[in-house]
Coordinates of C-alpha atoms and ligand atoms in Angstrom, one line a residue:
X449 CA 100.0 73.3 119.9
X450 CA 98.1 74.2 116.3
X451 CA 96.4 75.9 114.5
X452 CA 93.1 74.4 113.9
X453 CA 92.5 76.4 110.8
X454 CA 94.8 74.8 108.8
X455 CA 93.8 71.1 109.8
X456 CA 90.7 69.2 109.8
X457 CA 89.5 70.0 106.7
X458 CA 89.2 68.1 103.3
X459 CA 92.8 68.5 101.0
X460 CA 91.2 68.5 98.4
X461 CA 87.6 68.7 97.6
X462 CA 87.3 68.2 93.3
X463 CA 87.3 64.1 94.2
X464 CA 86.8 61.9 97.0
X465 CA 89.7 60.8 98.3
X466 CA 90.4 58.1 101.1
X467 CA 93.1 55.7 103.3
X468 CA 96.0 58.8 103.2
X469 CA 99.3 57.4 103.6
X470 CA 101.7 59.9 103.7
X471 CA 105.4 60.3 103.4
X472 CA 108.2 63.3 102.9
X473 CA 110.2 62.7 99.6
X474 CA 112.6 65.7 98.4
X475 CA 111.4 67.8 101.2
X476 CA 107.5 67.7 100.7
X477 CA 104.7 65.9 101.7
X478 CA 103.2 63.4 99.2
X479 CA 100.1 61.9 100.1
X480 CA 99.1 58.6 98.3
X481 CA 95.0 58.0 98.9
X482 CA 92.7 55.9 97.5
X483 CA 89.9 57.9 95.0
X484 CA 86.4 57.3 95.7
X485 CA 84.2 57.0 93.3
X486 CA 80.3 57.3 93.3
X487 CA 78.7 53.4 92.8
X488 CA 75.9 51.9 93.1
X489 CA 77.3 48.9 94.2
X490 CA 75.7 47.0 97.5
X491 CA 77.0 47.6 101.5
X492 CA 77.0 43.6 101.7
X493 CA 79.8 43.7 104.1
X494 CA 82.3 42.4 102.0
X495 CA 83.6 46.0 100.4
X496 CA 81.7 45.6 97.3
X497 CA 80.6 49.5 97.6
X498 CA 84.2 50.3 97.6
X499 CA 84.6 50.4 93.5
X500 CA 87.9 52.1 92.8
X501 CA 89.8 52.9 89.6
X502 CA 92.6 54.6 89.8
X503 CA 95.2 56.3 92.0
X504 CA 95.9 60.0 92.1
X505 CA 98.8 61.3 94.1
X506 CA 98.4 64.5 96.2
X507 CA 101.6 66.8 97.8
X508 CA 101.7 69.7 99.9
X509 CA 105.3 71.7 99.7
X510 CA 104.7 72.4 103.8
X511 CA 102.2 72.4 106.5
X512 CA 99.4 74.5 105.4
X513 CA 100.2 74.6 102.2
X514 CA 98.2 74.3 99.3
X515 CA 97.1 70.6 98.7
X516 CA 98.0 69.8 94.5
X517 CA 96.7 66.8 92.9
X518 CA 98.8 65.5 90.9
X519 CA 96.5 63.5 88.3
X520 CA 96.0 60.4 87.4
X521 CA 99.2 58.0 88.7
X522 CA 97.9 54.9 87.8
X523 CA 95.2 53.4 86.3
X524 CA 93.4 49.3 86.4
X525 CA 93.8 49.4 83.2
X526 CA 97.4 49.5 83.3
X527 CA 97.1 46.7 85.7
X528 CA 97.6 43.1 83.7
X529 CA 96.6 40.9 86.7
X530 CA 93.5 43.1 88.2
X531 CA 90.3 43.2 87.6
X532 CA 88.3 45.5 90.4
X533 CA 88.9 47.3 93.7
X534 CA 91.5 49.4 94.2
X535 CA 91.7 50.2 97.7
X536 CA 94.5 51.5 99.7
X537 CA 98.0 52.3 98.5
X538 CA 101.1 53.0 99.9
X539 CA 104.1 54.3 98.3
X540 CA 108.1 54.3 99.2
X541 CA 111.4 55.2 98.0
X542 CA 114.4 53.2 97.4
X543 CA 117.5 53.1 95.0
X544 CA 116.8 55.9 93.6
X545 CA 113.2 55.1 92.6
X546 CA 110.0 55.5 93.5
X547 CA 107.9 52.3 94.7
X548 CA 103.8 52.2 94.1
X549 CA 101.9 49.4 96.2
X550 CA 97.9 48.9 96.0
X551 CA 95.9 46.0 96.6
X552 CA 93.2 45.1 94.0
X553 CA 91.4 41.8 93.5
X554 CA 92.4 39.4 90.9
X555 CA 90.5 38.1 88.2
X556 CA 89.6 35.6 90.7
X557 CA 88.0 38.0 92.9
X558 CA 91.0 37.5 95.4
X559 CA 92.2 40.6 96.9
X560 CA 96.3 40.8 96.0
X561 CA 99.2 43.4 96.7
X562 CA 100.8 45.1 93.7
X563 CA 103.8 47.3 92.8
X564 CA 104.1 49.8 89.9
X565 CA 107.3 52.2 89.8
X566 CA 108.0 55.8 88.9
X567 CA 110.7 57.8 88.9
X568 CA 109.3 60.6 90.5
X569 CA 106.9 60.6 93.8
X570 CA 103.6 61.7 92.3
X571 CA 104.0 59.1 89.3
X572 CA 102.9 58.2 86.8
X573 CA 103.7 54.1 87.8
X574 CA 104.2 51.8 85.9
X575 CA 102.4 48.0 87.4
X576 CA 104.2 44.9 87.7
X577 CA 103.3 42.1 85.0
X578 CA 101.6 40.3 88.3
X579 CA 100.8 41.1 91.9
X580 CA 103.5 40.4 94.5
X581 CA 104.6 36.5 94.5
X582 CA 102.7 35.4 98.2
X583 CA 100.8 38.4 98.8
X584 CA 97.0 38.5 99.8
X585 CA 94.2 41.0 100.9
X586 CA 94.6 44.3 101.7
X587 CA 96.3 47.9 102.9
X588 CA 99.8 47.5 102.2
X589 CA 102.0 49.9 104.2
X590 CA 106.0 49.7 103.2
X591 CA 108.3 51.0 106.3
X592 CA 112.0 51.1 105.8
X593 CA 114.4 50.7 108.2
X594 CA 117.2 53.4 109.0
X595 CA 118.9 50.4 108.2
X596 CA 117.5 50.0 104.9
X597 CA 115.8 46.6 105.3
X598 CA 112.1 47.2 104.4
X599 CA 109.1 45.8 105.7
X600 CA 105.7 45.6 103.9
X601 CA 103.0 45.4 106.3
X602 CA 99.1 44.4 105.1
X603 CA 95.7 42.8 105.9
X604 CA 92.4 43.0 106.3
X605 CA 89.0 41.5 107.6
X606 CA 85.6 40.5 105.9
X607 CA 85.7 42.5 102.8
X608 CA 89.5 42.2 103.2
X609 CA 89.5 38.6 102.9
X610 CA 92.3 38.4 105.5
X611 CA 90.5 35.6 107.9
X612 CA 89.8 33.3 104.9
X613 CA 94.2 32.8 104.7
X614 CA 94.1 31.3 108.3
X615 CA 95.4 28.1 106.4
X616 CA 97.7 29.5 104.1
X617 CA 95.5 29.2 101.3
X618 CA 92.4 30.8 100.2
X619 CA 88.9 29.6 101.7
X620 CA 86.5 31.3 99.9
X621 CA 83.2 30.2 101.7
X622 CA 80.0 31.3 101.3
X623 CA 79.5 34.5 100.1
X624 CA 76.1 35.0 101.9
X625 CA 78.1 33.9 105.2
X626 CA 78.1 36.9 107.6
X627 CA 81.4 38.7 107.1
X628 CA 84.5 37.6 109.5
X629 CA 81.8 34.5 111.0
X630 CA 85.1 32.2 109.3
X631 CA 87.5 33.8 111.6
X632 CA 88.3 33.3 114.9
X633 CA 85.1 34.2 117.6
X634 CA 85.0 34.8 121.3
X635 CA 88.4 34.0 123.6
X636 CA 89.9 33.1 120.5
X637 CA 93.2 34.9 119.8
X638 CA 92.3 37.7 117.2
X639 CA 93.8 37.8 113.8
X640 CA 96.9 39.8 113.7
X641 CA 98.1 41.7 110.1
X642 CA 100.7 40.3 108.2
X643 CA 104.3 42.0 107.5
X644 CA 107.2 40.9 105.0
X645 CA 110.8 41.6 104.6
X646 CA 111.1 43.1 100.9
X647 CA 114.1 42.2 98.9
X648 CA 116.7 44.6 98.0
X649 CA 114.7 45.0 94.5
X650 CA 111.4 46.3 96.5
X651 CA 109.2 44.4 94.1
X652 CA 109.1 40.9 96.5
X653 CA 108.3 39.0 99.6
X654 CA 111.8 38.0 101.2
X655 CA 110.1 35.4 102.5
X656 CA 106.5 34.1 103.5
X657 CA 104.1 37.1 105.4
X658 CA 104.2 36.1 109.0
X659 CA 101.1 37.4 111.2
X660 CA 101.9 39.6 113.9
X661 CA 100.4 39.3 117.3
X662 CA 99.2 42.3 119.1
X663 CA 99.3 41.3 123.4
X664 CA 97.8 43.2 125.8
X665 CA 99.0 44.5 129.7
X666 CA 99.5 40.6 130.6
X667 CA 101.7 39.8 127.6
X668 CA 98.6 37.9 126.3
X669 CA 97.7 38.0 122.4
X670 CA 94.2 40.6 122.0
X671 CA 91.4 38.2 121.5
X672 CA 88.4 38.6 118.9
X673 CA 86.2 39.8 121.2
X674 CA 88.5 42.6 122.3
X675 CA 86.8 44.6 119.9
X676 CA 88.1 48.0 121.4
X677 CA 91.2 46.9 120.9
X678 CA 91.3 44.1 118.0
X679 CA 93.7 44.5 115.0
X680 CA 90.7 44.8 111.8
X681 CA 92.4 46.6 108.4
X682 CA 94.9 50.1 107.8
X683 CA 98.3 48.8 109.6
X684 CA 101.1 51.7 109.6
X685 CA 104.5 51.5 110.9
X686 CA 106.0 54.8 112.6
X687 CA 109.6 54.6 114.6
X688 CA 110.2 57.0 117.3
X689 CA 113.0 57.1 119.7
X690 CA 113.8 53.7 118.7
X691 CA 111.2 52.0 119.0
X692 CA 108.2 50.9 116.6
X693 CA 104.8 51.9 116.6
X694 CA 101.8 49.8 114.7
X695 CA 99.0 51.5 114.5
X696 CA 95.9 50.2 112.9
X697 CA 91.6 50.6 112.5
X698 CA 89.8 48.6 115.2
X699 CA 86.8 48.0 112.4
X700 CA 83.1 48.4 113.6
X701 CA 84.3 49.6 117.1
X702 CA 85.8 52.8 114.4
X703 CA 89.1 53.2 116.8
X704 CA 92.2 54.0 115.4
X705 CA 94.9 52.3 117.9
X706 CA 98.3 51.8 118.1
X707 CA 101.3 49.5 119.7
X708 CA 105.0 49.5 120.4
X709 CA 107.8 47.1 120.0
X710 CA 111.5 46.9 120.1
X711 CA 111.9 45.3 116.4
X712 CA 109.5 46.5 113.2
X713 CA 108.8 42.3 113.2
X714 CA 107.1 42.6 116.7
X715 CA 105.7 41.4 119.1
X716 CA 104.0 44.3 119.5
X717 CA 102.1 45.4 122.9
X718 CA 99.2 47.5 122.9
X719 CA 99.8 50.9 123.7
X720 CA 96.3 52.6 123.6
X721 CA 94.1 54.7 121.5
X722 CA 95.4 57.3 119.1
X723 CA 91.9 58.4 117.6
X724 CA 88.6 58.5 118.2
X725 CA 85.8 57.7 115.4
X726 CA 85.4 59.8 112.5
X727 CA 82.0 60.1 110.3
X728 CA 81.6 57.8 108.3
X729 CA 82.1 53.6 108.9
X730 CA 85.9 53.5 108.2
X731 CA 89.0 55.1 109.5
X732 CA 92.0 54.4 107.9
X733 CA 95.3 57.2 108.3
X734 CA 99.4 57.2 108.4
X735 CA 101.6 59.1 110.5
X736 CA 104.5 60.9 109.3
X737 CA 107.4 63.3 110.6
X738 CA 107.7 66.6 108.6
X739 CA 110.2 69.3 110.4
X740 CA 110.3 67.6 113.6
X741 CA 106.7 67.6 114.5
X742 CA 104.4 64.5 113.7
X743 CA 101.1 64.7 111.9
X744 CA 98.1 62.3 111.5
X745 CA 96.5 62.0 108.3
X746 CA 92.8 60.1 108.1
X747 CA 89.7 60.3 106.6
X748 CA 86.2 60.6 107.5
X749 CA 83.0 61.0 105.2
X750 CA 82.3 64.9 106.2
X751 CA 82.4 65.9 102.3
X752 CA 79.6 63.7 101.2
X753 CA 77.3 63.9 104.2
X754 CA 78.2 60.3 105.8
X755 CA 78.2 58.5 103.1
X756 CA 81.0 55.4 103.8
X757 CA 82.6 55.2 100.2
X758 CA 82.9 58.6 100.0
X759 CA 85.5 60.2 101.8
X760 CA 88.0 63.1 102.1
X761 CA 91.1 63.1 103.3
X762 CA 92.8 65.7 106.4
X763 CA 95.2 65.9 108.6
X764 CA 96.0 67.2 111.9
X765 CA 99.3 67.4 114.3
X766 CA 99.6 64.6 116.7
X767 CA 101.5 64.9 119.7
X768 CA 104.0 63.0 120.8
X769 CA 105.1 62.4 124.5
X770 CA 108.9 60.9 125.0
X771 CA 107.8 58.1 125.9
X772 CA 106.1 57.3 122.7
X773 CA 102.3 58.0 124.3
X774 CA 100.4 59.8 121.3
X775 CA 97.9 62.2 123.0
X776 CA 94.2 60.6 121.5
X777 CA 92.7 62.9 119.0
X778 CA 88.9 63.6 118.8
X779 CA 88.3 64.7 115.5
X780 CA 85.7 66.9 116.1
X781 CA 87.2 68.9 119.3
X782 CA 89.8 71.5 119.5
Ligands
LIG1051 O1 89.2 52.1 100.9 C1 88.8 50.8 100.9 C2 89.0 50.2 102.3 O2 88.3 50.9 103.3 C3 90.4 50.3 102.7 O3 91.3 49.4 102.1 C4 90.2 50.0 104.2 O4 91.3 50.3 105.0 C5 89.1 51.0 104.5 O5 89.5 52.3 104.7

């Protein structure tokens, strides 16, 4: 089906680059990563080694192409309400312009969902005043609808913060507390990410997040111990045939997994298992359509010899049964 040679491989190698999400705008491929940045921060479990500044954008005119960075797109600086951590973006486009969203904590340390706008794909964006009205922790990914309604989908666990909105506020806790010990444990039904309908103006919440369940065979929400199979950070949205696909990071079980639906508001049922672990501790990826065939982008930490915060970003082509079955990807086999 493809040609290895092209895929698998870092896009870009002058800066680490991580959490791809990719999209087609004007008849290329835009990729908008996170950019990794050597630290000397501390793997507490909580993120705190994941330091990121700034956002550059990266496009490819086809498959194979040359990857082109496109430079700085936006900066913390630029940011009024953040103060650290900007982890991974997503980007969309809508009435006639060009949509920007990244979490980043506050100045209260709480992780929240931004949006900057450009007018072209690769930026420059311009932030907000303050993060999005009712939005919380991390890895925002924006689908819109063939019928133009958009949906912002995010969340994420222990460094994430995601567990500690369980009551609709923040519970901060402990911070020496082992990570995700405040969120539901054993046959308690696992944590689900968040979506929201975005107003026409692509800027706000239409109304309050709602968690999505993930259910298994039985029609049964995934539980925490499911581990294999649990919803953890990196939620994308993909529609084929009609139907909806969620696929998402499994965590410190390293799967990337996916499940289907009838409505981009779920429920969704688990489908199976779309990738198996990369190097490095996380996997975070998109999938997009470019000339009717799908591709996968990820990550892994290849470029810096395993090291978790720093990590390059590849793709590969996924394949697609009609029935919506993704054949699983090893990332290290033809
Ligand atoms: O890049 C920082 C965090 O690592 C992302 O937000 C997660 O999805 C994981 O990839």
């Amino acid at each position: 089906m493809q040609n290895n040679s092209k895929f698998r491989t870092p896009l870009v190698t002058h800066i680490y680059t991580a959490d791809p999400s990719a999209h087609v705008f004007n008849g290329k491929i835009y990729i908008y990563p996170s950019h990794d940045l050597e630290n000397e921060g501390l793997d507490d479990g909580e993120g705190d080694h994941f330091q990121m500044q700034d956002y550059h954008v990266l496009s490819m005119d086809d498959i194979g192409a040359p990857c082109m960075d496109n430079g700085e797109a936006l900066h913390i600086k630029d940011v009024p309400w953040a103060s650290k951590q900007m982890w991974a973006p997503d980007a969309a486009y809508k009435n006639g312009k060009y949509y920007f969203y990244f979490p980043a904590k506050d100045k209260d340390g709480i992780f929240r969902i931004g949006a900057a706008t450009g007018d072209k794909p690769e930026g420059p964006f311009k932030a907000e005043p303050d993060y999005i009205k009712g939005s919380f922790s991390i890895d925002p990914a924006v689908f819109v609808d063939d019928d133009g309604k958009a949906y912002m989908y995010f969340g994420g666990l222990w460094g994430g913060q995601l567990e500690k909105w369980q009551t609709g506020e923040f519970t901060g806790g402990d911070p020496k507390m082992v990570p995700g010990s405040d969120g539901p444990q054993g046959n308690e039904t696992a944590l689900g990410p968040m979506v929201a309908e975005m107003n026409e103006d692509m800027l706000s919440f239409k109304s309050n997040p709602k968690e999505l369940k993930i259910l298994d065979e039985n029609g049964k929400p995934l539980i925490a111990d499911d581990k294999n199979r649990w919803y953890f950070e990196g939620p994308w949205l993909h529609k084929f045939k009609n139907k909806y696909y969620l696929s998402y990071s499994t965590g410190p079980t390293h799967y990337l997994c996916y499940a289907e639906s009838d409505s981009p508001q779920g429920p969704f049922t688990y489908k199976g298992r779309l990738m198996e672990p990369v190097i490095g501790w996380t996997t975070h990826h998109s999938i997009v359509e470019f000339k009717g065939k799908w591709y996968l982008f990820y990550h892994d930490s290849s470029m810096s010899g395993g090291k978790t915060p720093l990590r390059c970003v590849m793709y590969t082509e996924l394949e697609i049964s009609d029935d919506g079955t993704i054949t699983k990807i090893n990332p290290y086999e033809e």
